[in-house]
Amino acid sequence: MKTLLTLLGGLTISAQPVALTADMTGIFNYISPRFSETEKVNSEKFDIFTGVELDPNVPEDSNFLEVQRNTNYGIGVSDETKVKGEDIGGDLKEAINQIKGSFKYSDGENTDNDVIYNLSSSVGKGYILKNDNKEGFEIFENDVYSKEVTYNRSTAALTTTYNGKNGFQTSKTNYLVYANDKIDNNENQEGLTITNINPNNEKQKINLKTPAMSKINKVYVPTRSVNDPDIDNHIYLFYSNFDTHYIATYNLNPLVDLNTGELDFSKPEEVEYSTIQIQGIKTQNIYDSTFTMGSDNKVAINFNLTPEEPEVFNSYIIDSKNNTIDKQEVLNFENLRMNFISNTDHTGSSSPQYTILSATDTTSNKIGIYYIDSSNANNEIVLLFELDPQYFTALYDNEKILEENKINGFYSYYDDINKNYNIVVTTANSVYQYSYKDPKNMSQNGIARKILFLDSTFAQRGGALRYSTLENSIMYYDNRIQYILSDENANTFNSFVFEKYDLNNLVTNRFTYNPGSALNGKLEYEEDLKNKLSYSLRGSDGTSTVNSIINDPKVRDIFEGSKLGTDYELEISDDNLIPENIYGKINETGNILIKNINSSNTSRFKNSKIQTVNTIFTNRYNLQELIPWEENYVLDKYDDFNSVVGWVYNQIQEALEKIPGFQNEILWKELEQSRWEINSWYASNGNDEFSTNGWGFAEKNPKLDEDNNFILSGIRIRPNEKNGENDFFYLEDGNDFVTLPTLKVKMNTNGKNWESVNDDVNKIDIISIAQNVSKMQFNGIGLYTNNDQENLLQIQNRLNQHKNLDPAVGLSLIDGVKYSFKENSSTFTVRVFDRAFNFDRTNSTQSNINGEMNYTTIDVTIYGLKTPSSLPRWVPPILVFGGMLILILVIMSGWFISRKRFYKSAVGKEAAKIAQAKRREEKKK
């Protein structure tokens, strides 16, 4: 077996250039055996450029990279990095491939403005690159120190912490400090630069003077806190002048606004520096170094002299106030060879910062990630986890190749989404993460995972990998871990990996669904409900802002960047939310499951969340499903066609009112705001198919069956949309109307005049019929005397339900008349009309039997109305129930009292008998 290191001949390791703080004072004592087993990648393989499984027929030379992930993590598909403007001479492309460190401009809680800045350095060239994911890379500064490029020696971030709006500490990074290319052996060169990286401000920078030096080893600025009287406003330079090594400290107090952390660039001459020599080191081989900040506000400098001699690891405490430096006692690490030093980012917490490092155990040759725990008297080196290299799928020279196990990136951050602290480690082909909740004890309850493996193939020549991670490019950005992927031709790609958000932790408000406009059928409502809920999770419908049910803006943002059906799904748990066969006004409460999609490699979520939902809408009924009578039903109980017309109207109304959900609705055909309409029984001169054809009997040559029944095959209905959208009924598939089942009718049409349908011979004698109707007694039990619109409709409907009322006759309350009803019996005026013809809806009480009209007015009496209670509806049942309880208590009390008297009487009688018997005995004596 061969390793990749054998093939490539080694890899230069660079220190992560993050200006963080760590507690590192005292003695490094011993290695603890405590560590976390590393979880493996466990997903199916997929292409990092598409996020889906690779087509097995894809050509080997095409642009693809198969990867595996830990299923607790997802990825953002990789896309090629952009370059802003022209890359003249290819300098920018080369600079991107020489990244030595990554920093991030952050505006505290406003993470939308975050911008990545990369330190790029190769021999003779040093840049700070601005990496805007939207606009692309551009050169921000081109005068960065570039004499030594093995790791980030030159640049540090200047970060300030403050209390955010949510009460927690947050931080801003507005400045970078870097050593520039003016550094040389001459004193008082302006070799140190502070530059403002806020993209919203005009570019500003100042230069500070530097001592004579041959090279820079490290630049460091402690994280500062506003309004802190003990704040350390210093820049620290670790530099060498050949084989003599120094620490220079710059006091920034003259520039710093302690209330905001902002710098005043107008007076750089007021910044002074002092130097301290590190005694006892006579070598130029400073291999790797990092500064850390202890809990005692003292800075330590830690460094190796050579990568091959771990026993010469050095640590010194710097006292900037007294301008002194003291060496810390450091024990030999007999079995460890350290190769990477950085520090944790616990910014915003009250917990100490720690030094983190990677080292090779020379007894097992395993690389582990350690931290120096200074929580007790002995500074204890604790193993957090070990790297877990694996073999590539592709063979090289018919042999399996093990991935290289050397670290090329180290990063620490706090995950605002999952609320945990993290250390991220990259190798050329893997990304690892160690997550923990309590920074005071990093090794307890931490989880180590290999979260991504880039299963690269090999180039045709030289055996190099086609793809690998770019050194030191890792950064927590836009709530994701961003790194840069590089191919064999030095092309680069922005790539992302992230811990999935656990939906079990999702906190939401109640969601109410109201579609706003009527839809057709359960499937349409369910789809609309899911879309509306997804908009409320995201806070946007794609074009405008909507009220979000998620209060946490960062969690809301990941829903905003996710797609329903691709990254998560919504499953309606309760069928009653959108009922299948219940129509009309719906007001239901139930649950919807917000769940991850296990098969999605790009999903930001895992597990699921039960969301309570209230649905308020009107469920429309498809009129095409209405069957008021069976096909070819024979109606033979009426002699005149007027009654047949009324019977048809009644059958349709009854069928509609039997539909679940419409039982309490009044769906009378002649309502002014009727929900449905029917075509005329006679052929008219309309301009559409619905109204031009009659039912089938008012024609010169009507169709008859063998029994001389009229065949009515032209009865048509449709939703009434004269007054806007119909929210009760609809027709699907673009139909304008529905033709009801064929009805066969036995009736007498002799003497009728179909040439003129409004001829009096076609009308019923409404005057005579009205006199009979006025003698009827109408039952109003269950109705009330109030004259609001709802009660008036109920009274009108009750009148038309009289069992002795011929279906040809309709009764209507008169519009504009102010009705006054009394309890028990009320007499009032109504309009009586021929339902085969029209009636006037005005408040006229006159009769009209001319033309298309056929109506008159009469007085009718209704019995049994009640005055409505002034109490709320819930009060009478309670009073009734309470009265019953009182009655039961009275009866029970009476029973107990009577029983008590009975027992007293019985006992008394028995005592009297005993006394009398005793007296008789005494007399006998």
Tab-separated table of C-alpha atoms in Angstrom, residues 621-630 633 635 638 643-660 662-663 665-671 674-681 690 695 712-720 726 728-729 731 737-743 797 801 807 835:
chain	number	residue	atom	x	y	z
A	621	TYR	CA	-67.762	21.619	-3.364
A	622	ASN	CA	-67.424	20.408	-6.943
A	623	LEU	CA	-70.881	20.743	-8.470
A	624	GLN	CA	-69.986	18.054	-10.977
A	625	GLU	CA	-70.371	15.536	-8.148
A	626	LEU	CA	-73.953	16.589	-7.351
A	627	ILE	CA	-76.650	13.963	-8.036
A	628	PRO	CA	-80.039	15.361	-6.954
A	629	TRP	CA	-81.818	12.450	-8.677
A	630	GLU	CA	-80.783	9.271	-10.411
A	633	TYR	CA	-85.678	9.128	-12.702
A	635	LEU	CA	-91.367	12.143	-11.793
A	638	TYR	CA	-97.366	16.573	-10.555
A	643	SER	CA	-94.745	22.259	-9.980
A	644	VAL	CA	-92.089	20.304	-11.845
A	645	VAL	CA	-89.946	23.443	-12.066
A	646	GLY	CA	-90.323	24.038	-8.312
A	647	TRP	CA	-89.641	20.352	-7.570
A	648	VAL	CA	-86.371	20.534	-9.523
A	649	TYR	CA	-85.340	23.616	-7.564
A	650	ASN	CA	-86.208	21.920	-4.270
A	651	GLN	CA	-84.360	18.712	-5.117
A	652	ILE	CA	-81.198	20.616	-5.955
A	653	GLN	CA	-81.466	22.675	-2.746
A	654	GLU	CA	-82.043	19.587	-0.596
A	655	ALA	CA	-79.161	17.733	-2.217
A	656	LEU	CA	-76.819	20.663	-1.629
A	657	GLU	CA	-77.911	21.112	1.979
A	658	LYS	CA	-77.243	17.426	2.688
A	659	ILE	CA	-73.602	17.841	1.737
A	660	PRO	CA	-71.495	17.584	4.938
A	662	PHE	CA	-73.692	22.720	4.282
A	663	GLN	CA	-76.349	21.355	6.668
A	665	GLU	CA	-76.642	26.745	5.128
A	666	ILE	CA	-79.699	28.020	3.241
A	667	LEU	CA	-79.179	27.236	-0.438
A	668	TRP	CA	-82.594	28.269	-1.764
A	669	LYS	CA	-82.561	28.927	-5.492
A	670	GLU	CA	-84.398	32.288	-5.283
A	671	LEU	CA	-82.040	33.950	-2.791
A	674	SER	CA	-77.825	32.506	-4.245
A	675	ARG	CA	-74.663	30.389	-4.376
A	676	TRP	CA	-75.809	28.545	-7.487
A	677	GLU	CA	-77.842	29.234	-10.605
A	678	ILE	CA	-79.816	27.111	-13.033
A	679	ASN	CA	-80.609	27.636	-16.684
A	680	SER	CA	-84.103	28.665	-17.759
A	681	TRP	CA	-86.650	25.869	-18.310
A	690	PHE	CA	-75.701	27.508	-20.673
A	695	TRP	CA	-84.708	21.831	-20.156
A	712	LEU	CA	-85.576	16.610	-19.578
A	713	SER	CA	-81.892	16.246	-20.488
A	714	GLY	CA	-80.965	19.919	-20.521
A	715	ILE	CA	-81.104	20.907	-16.842
A	716	ARG	CA	-77.860	22.719	-16.116
A	717	ILE	CA	-76.410	24.386	-13.043
A	718	ARG	CA	-73.253	26.297	-12.248
A	719	PRO	CA	-71.750	28.342	-9.406
A	720	ASN	CA	-73.241	31.820	-9.209
A	726	ASN	CA	-67.982	31.755	-5.455
A	728	PHE	CA	-68.988	27.458	-1.940
A	729	PHE	CA	-68.947	25.742	-5.322
A	731	LEU	CA	-66.384	23.289	-11.526
A	737	PHE	CA	-71.581	24.300	-16.185
A	738	VAL	CA	-72.692	20.796	-15.278
A	739	THR	CA	-75.628	18.991	-16.872
A	740	LEU	CA	-77.660	17.138	-14.272
A	741	PRO	CA	-78.887	13.565	-14.774
A	742	THR	CA	-81.735	13.141	-17.261
A	743	LEU	CA	-85.139	13.517	-15.624
A	797	ASN	CA	-86.677	29.212	4.693
A	801	GLN	CA	-90.578	24.164	3.946
A	807	PRO	CA	-93.339	23.287	-5.079
A	835	ARG	CA	-91.446	29.750	-9.201
